[in-house]
CSV table of C-alpha atoms in Angstrom, one decimal:
chain,number,residue,atom,x,y,z
A,6,ASP,CA,-15.8,15.5,22.7
A,7,GLY,CA,-12.9,13.7,21.1
A,8,GLY,CA,-10.1,15.8,19.6
A,9,ILE,CA,-6.7,17.2,19.8
A,10,THR,CA,-5.7,20.1,22.1
A,11,GLN,CA,-2.6,22.2,21.8
A,12,SER,CA,-1.6,24.7,24.3
A,13,PRO,CA,-1.0,27.6,24.5
A,14,LYS,CA,-2.4,29.2,21.4
A,15,TYR,CA,0.2,31.9,21.5
A,16,LEU,CA,3.7,31.6,23.0
A,17,PHE,CA,6.4,34.2,23.4
A,18,ARG,CA,10.0,33.4,24.3
A,19,LYS,CA,13.3,35.0,24.4
A,20,GLU,CA,16.1,33.8,22.1
A,21,GLY,CA,18.2,31.1,23.8
A,22,GLN,CA,15.4,29.6,25.8
A,23,ASN,CA,14.0,26.1,25.3
A,24,VAL,CA,10.2,26.0,25.0
A,25,THR,CA,7.9,23.0,25.1
A,26,LEU,CA,4.6,22.9,23.1
A,27,SER,CA,1.9,20.6,24.4
A,28,CYS,CA,-0.2,18.2,22.3
A,29,GLU,CA,-2.8,15.9,23.7
A,30,GLN,CA,-5.4,13.7,22.0
A,31,ASN,CA,-8.2,11.6,23.3
A,32,LEU,CA,-9.0,9.9,20.0
A,33,ASN,CA,-7.1,6.8,20.9
A,34,HIS,CA,-5.0,7.3,17.8
A,35,ASP,CA,-1.7,5.4,17.5
A,36,ALA,CA,0.2,7.9,15.3
A,37,MET,CA,1.0,11.5,16.2
A,38,TYR,CA,2.8,14.2,14.2
A,39,TRP,CA,4.4,17.7,14.5
A,40,TYR,CA,4.4,20.1,11.6
A,41,ARG,CA,5.9,23.5,11.2
A,42,GLN,CA,4.2,26.1,9.0
A,43,ASP,CA,5.8,29.4,8.0
A,44,PRO,CA,3.7,32.3,6.5
A,45,GLY,CA,2.4,31.5,3.1
A,46,GLN,CA,4.0,28.1,3.1
A,47,GLY,CA,2.9,24.5,3.3
A,48,LEU,CA,3.4,22.1,6.2
A,49,ARG,CA,6.8,20.6,7.0
A,50,LEU,CA,7.1,17.5,9.1
A,51,ILE,CA,9.3,17.8,12.2
A,52,TYR,CA,8.7,14.5,14.0
A,53,TYR,CA,6.2,11.7,14.0
A,54,SER,CA,5.5,8.8,16.3
A,55,GLN,CA,3.7,5.6,15.3
A,56,ILE,CA,3.6,4.0,18.8
A,57,VAL,CA,4.4,4.9,22.3
A,58,ASN,CA,8.2,5.2,23.1
A,59,ASP,CA,9.0,5.4,19.4
A,60,PHE,CA,9.4,8.4,17.1
A,61,GLN,CA,11.1,9.2,13.8
A,62,LYS,CA,12.6,12.4,12.4
A,63,GLY,CA,10.8,14.3,9.7
A,64,ASP,CA,12.3,16.6,7.2
A,65,ILE,CA,13.3,19.4,9.6
A,66,ALA,CA,14.0,17.7,12.9
A,67,GLU,CA,17.2,19.7,13.7
A,68,GLY,CA,16.8,21.9,16.8
A,69,TYR,CA,13.7,20.0,18.0
A,70,SER,CA,13.1,17.1,20.3
A,71,VAL,CA,10.0,15.0,21.2
A,72,SER,CA,8.9,12.3,23.6
A,73,ARG,CA,6.1,9.8,23.5
A,74,GLU,CA,5.7,8.4,26.9
A,75,LYS,CA,1.9,8.1,26.7
A,76,LYS,CA,-0.3,7.4,23.8
A,77,GLU,CA,-2.3,10.6,24.4
A,78,SER,CA,0.6,13.0,24.6
A,79,PHE,CA,3.4,14.1,22.1
A,80,PRO,CA,5.1,17.2,23.4
A,81,LEU,CA,7.5,19.1,21.2
A,82,THR,CA,10.5,21.0,22.6
A,83,VAL,CA,12.0,23.8,20.5
A,84,THR,CA,15.5,24.1,21.6
A,85,SER,CA,17.9,27.0,21.5
A,86,ALA,CA,19.7,25.2,18.7
A,87,GLN,CA,16.7,25.9,16.3
A,88,LYS,CA,17.9,28.9,14.3
A,89,ASN,CA,14.5,30.3,13.2
A,90,PRO,CA,11.9,29.0,15.7
A,91,THR,CA,9.2,31.6,15.1
A,92,ALA,CA,6.5,29.8,13.2
A,93,PHE,CA,3.0,28.2,13.5
A,94,TYR,CA,3.2,24.7,14.9
A,95,LEU,CA,0.5,22.1,14.2
A,96,CYS,CA,0.1,18.8,15.9
A,97,ALA,CA,-1.9,15.9,14.3
A,98,SER,CA,-2.9,12.3,14.9
A,99,SER,CA,-4.2,9.5,12.8
A,100,MET,CA,-5.3,5.9,13.1
A,101,GLY,CA,-4.4,3.3,10.5
A,102,SER,CA,-4.9,4.6,7.0
A,103,SER,CA,-7.4,7.3,8.0
A,104,GLU,CA,-7.0,11.0,7.6
A,105,GLN,CA,-5.0,13.1,10.0
A,106,TYR,CA,-6.9,15.1,12.7
A,107,PHE,CA,-5.3,18.4,13.6
A,108,GLY,CA,-5.1,20.5,16.7
A,109,PRO,CA,-5.7,24.3,16.6
A,110,GLY,CA,-2.0,25.1,16.5
A,111,THR,CA,0.4,27.1,18.5
A,112,ARG,CA,1.9,30.4,17.2
A,113,LEU,CA,5.4,30.7,18.7
A,114,THR,CA,7.3,34.0,18.6
A,115,VAL,CA,10.9,34.1,19.6
A,116,THR,CA,12.6,37.5,20.0
B,3,ALA,CA,11.4,15.0,-6.3
B,4,GLN,CA,8.3,16.5,-4.8
B,5,LYS,CA,5.8,14.0,-3.7
B,6,ILE,CA,2.9,16.5,-4.0
B,7,THR,CA,2.8,19.4,-6.4
B,8,GLN,CA,0.2,22.2,-6.3
B,9,THR,CA,1.0,24.6,-9.1
B,10,GLN,CA,-1.6,27.3,-8.4
B,11,PRO,CA,-0.4,29.6,-5.6
B,12,GLY,CA,-3.7,31.6,-5.8
B,13,MET,CA,-7.1,31.2,-7.4
B,14,PHE,CA,-10.1,33.5,-7.6
B,15,VAL,CA,-13.7,32.3,-8.2
B,16,GLN,CA,-17.0,34.1,-8.4
B,17,GLU,CA,-19.5,33.2,-5.7
B,18,LYS,CA,-21.8,30.3,-6.8
B,19,GLU,CA,-19.4,29.2,-9.5
B,20,ALA,CA,-17.4,26.0,-9.5
B,21,VAL,CA,-13.6,25.9,-9.1
B,22,THR,CA,-10.9,23.3,-9.6
B,23,LEU,CA,-7.8,23.2,-7.5
B,24,ASP,CA,-4.9,21.1,-9.1
B,25,CYS,CA,-2.8,18.5,-7.4
B,26,THR,CA,-0.4,16.1,-8.9
B,27,TYR,CA,1.5,13.4,-7.0
B,28,ASP,CA,4.5,11.2,-7.4
B,29,THR,CA,4.7,7.7,-6.0
B,30,SER,CA,5.8,4.2,-7.0
B,31,ASP,CA,3.7,2.6,-4.3
B,32,PRO,CA,0.5,0.9,-5.7
B,33,SER,CA,-1.3,1.5,-2.4
B,34,TYR,CA,-1.7,5.1,-1.3
B,35,GLY,CA,-4.3,7.6,-0.2
B,36,LEU,CA,-4.9,11.2,-1.3
B,37,PHE,CA,-6.4,13.9,1.0
B,38,TRP,CA,-7.5,17.5,0.8
B,39,TYR,CA,-7.5,19.9,3.7
B,40,LYS,CA,-8.8,23.4,4.1
B,41,GLN,CA,-7.0,25.9,6.2
B,42,PRO,CA,-9.0,29.1,7.0
B,43,SER,CA,-7.2,32.2,8.3
B,44,SER,CA,-7.7,31.0,11.9
B,45,GLY,CA,-5.1,28.3,11.1
B,46,GLU,CA,-6.9,25.0,11.9
B,47,MET,CA,-6.7,22.3,9.3
B,48,ILE,CA,-10.0,20.9,8.2
B,49,PHE,CA,-10.2,17.5,6.5
B,50,LEU,CA,-12.4,17.7,3.3
B,51,ILE,CA,-12.1,14.5,1.2
B,52,TYR,CA,-10.2,11.3,0.8
B,53,GLN,CA,-9.5,9.1,-2.3
B,54,GLY,CA,-7.8,5.7,-2.1
B,55,SER,CA,-5.6,4.4,-4.9
B,56,TYR,CA,-7.8,1.4,-5.4
B,57,ASP,CA,-11.1,3.3,-5.3
B,58,GLN,CA,-12.9,2.9,-8.6
B,59,GLN,CA,-15.1,5.9,-8.3
B,60,ASN,CA,-14.2,9.5,-7.6
B,61,ALA,CA,-14.8,10.6,-4.0
B,62,THR,CA,-17.5,13.1,-3.3
B,63,GLU,CA,-18.5,14.9,0.0
B,64,GLY,CA,-21.2,17.4,-0.4
B,65,ARG,CA,-20.0,20.3,-2.6
B,66,TYR,CA,-16.5,18.7,-2.7
B,67,SER,CA,-15.5,16.1,-5.3
B,68,LEU,CA,-12.1,14.7,-6.2
B,69,ASN,CA,-11.3,14.3,-9.9
B,70,PHE,CA,-8.9,11.3,-9.6
B,71,GLN,CA,-6.9,10.5,-12.8
B,72,LYS,CA,-4.6,7.7,-11.7
B,73,ALA,CA,-2.7,7.3,-15.0
B,74,ARG,CA,-1.9,11.1,-14.9
B,75,LYS,CA,-1.2,11.0,-11.2
B,76,SER,CA,-3.6,13.8,-10.5
B,77,ALA,CA,-6.1,14.4,-7.8
B,78,ASN,CA,-7.8,17.7,-8.4
B,79,LEU,CA,-10.3,19.1,-5.9
B,80,VAL,CA,-13.6,20.5,-7.4
B,81,ILE,CA,-15.7,22.8,-5.3
B,82,SER,CA,-19.1,23.4,-6.7
B,83,ALA,CA,-21.3,26.4,-6.0
B,84,SER,CA,-18.6,28.4,-4.2
B,85,GLN,CA,-19.5,30.3,-1.1
B,86,LEU,CA,-17.7,33.2,0.6
B,87,GLY,CA,-16.7,30.9,3.4
B,88,ASP,CA,-14.7,28.7,1.0
B,89,SER,CA,-12.0,31.4,0.9
B,90,ALA,CA,-9.0,29.7,2.5
B,91,MET,CA,-5.8,27.8,1.8
B,92,TYR,CA,-6.3,24.3,0.4
B,93,PHE,CA,-3.7,21.6,0.8
B,94,CYS,CA,-3.4,18.3,-1.0
B,95,ALA,CA,-1.7,15.5,0.8
B,96,MET,CA,-0.7,11.9,0.2
B,97,ARG,CA,0.1,8.9,2.4
B,98,GLU,CA,1.9,5.9,1.0
B,99,ALA,CA,1.5,2.4,2.4
B,100,PHE,CA,5.2,1.6,2.4
B,101,THR,CA,6.3,4.7,4.3
B,102,GLY,CA,3.9,3.8,7.0
B,103,ASN,CA,2.0,6.7,8.5
B,104,GLN,CA,4.0,9.6,7.1
B,105,PHE,CA,1.9,12.2,5.2
B,106,TYR,CA,3.3,14.5,2.4
B,107,PHE,CA,1.7,17.9,1.9
B,108,GLY,CA,1.8,20.2,-1.1
B,109,THR,CA,2.5,24.0,-0.8
B,110,GLY,CA,-1.1,24.9,-1.0
B,111,THR,CA,-3.5,27.0,-3.1
B,112,SER,CA,-5.0,30.2,-1.7
B,113,LEU,CA,-8.7,30.4,-2.9
B,114,THR,CA,-10.5,33.7,-2.8
B,115,VAL,CA,-14.3,33.7,-3.5
B,116,ILE,CA,-15.5,37.0,-4.9
B,117,PRO,CA,-19.0,38.1,-4.1
């Protein structure tokens, strides 16, 4: 079935470590996105990519990095520079002017 | 300025009744799309309904309809015959043509359906 996969579902890290969240889609969508969601809050855009090898910063890109080497994959690295990394991270993709399709999300806890 | 405003942090509705979730938006782009998503407690985002800025009729999808009032820049979601499974967070979102593929989300409304 077509869709977006994010792994792992839960991730635990020690403060000061970089961590990479995986996002893969087999929908053949051009655009991919990363959002952060804190408890009781809406979605905030971290990065998005409209085509391979190109990406743009969203509203809260500081402390995060991404790559888009393949159309299907858009991994997000949470660096040690991110002051409050504990959150729920959602990956999404879209094609043209259509709606976004979302993955199941990764809950990251940093202690 | 906020692109999407949802002023109802929480709403309650009796089972089988209808409920309206408010959404207003701000854009100067004549070409845009409006979306509603449902987020159950499990966290996944489920697409519900879409309205294009040039659509003449209000969008409907089963029990969901979108009350689109372009002059007032509002795009309220109406859920008819509420079910217990409708209890979730609901997010309104917008995409503008001139900002490409970027989506803007509201802060969400938590809906609780009471049996």
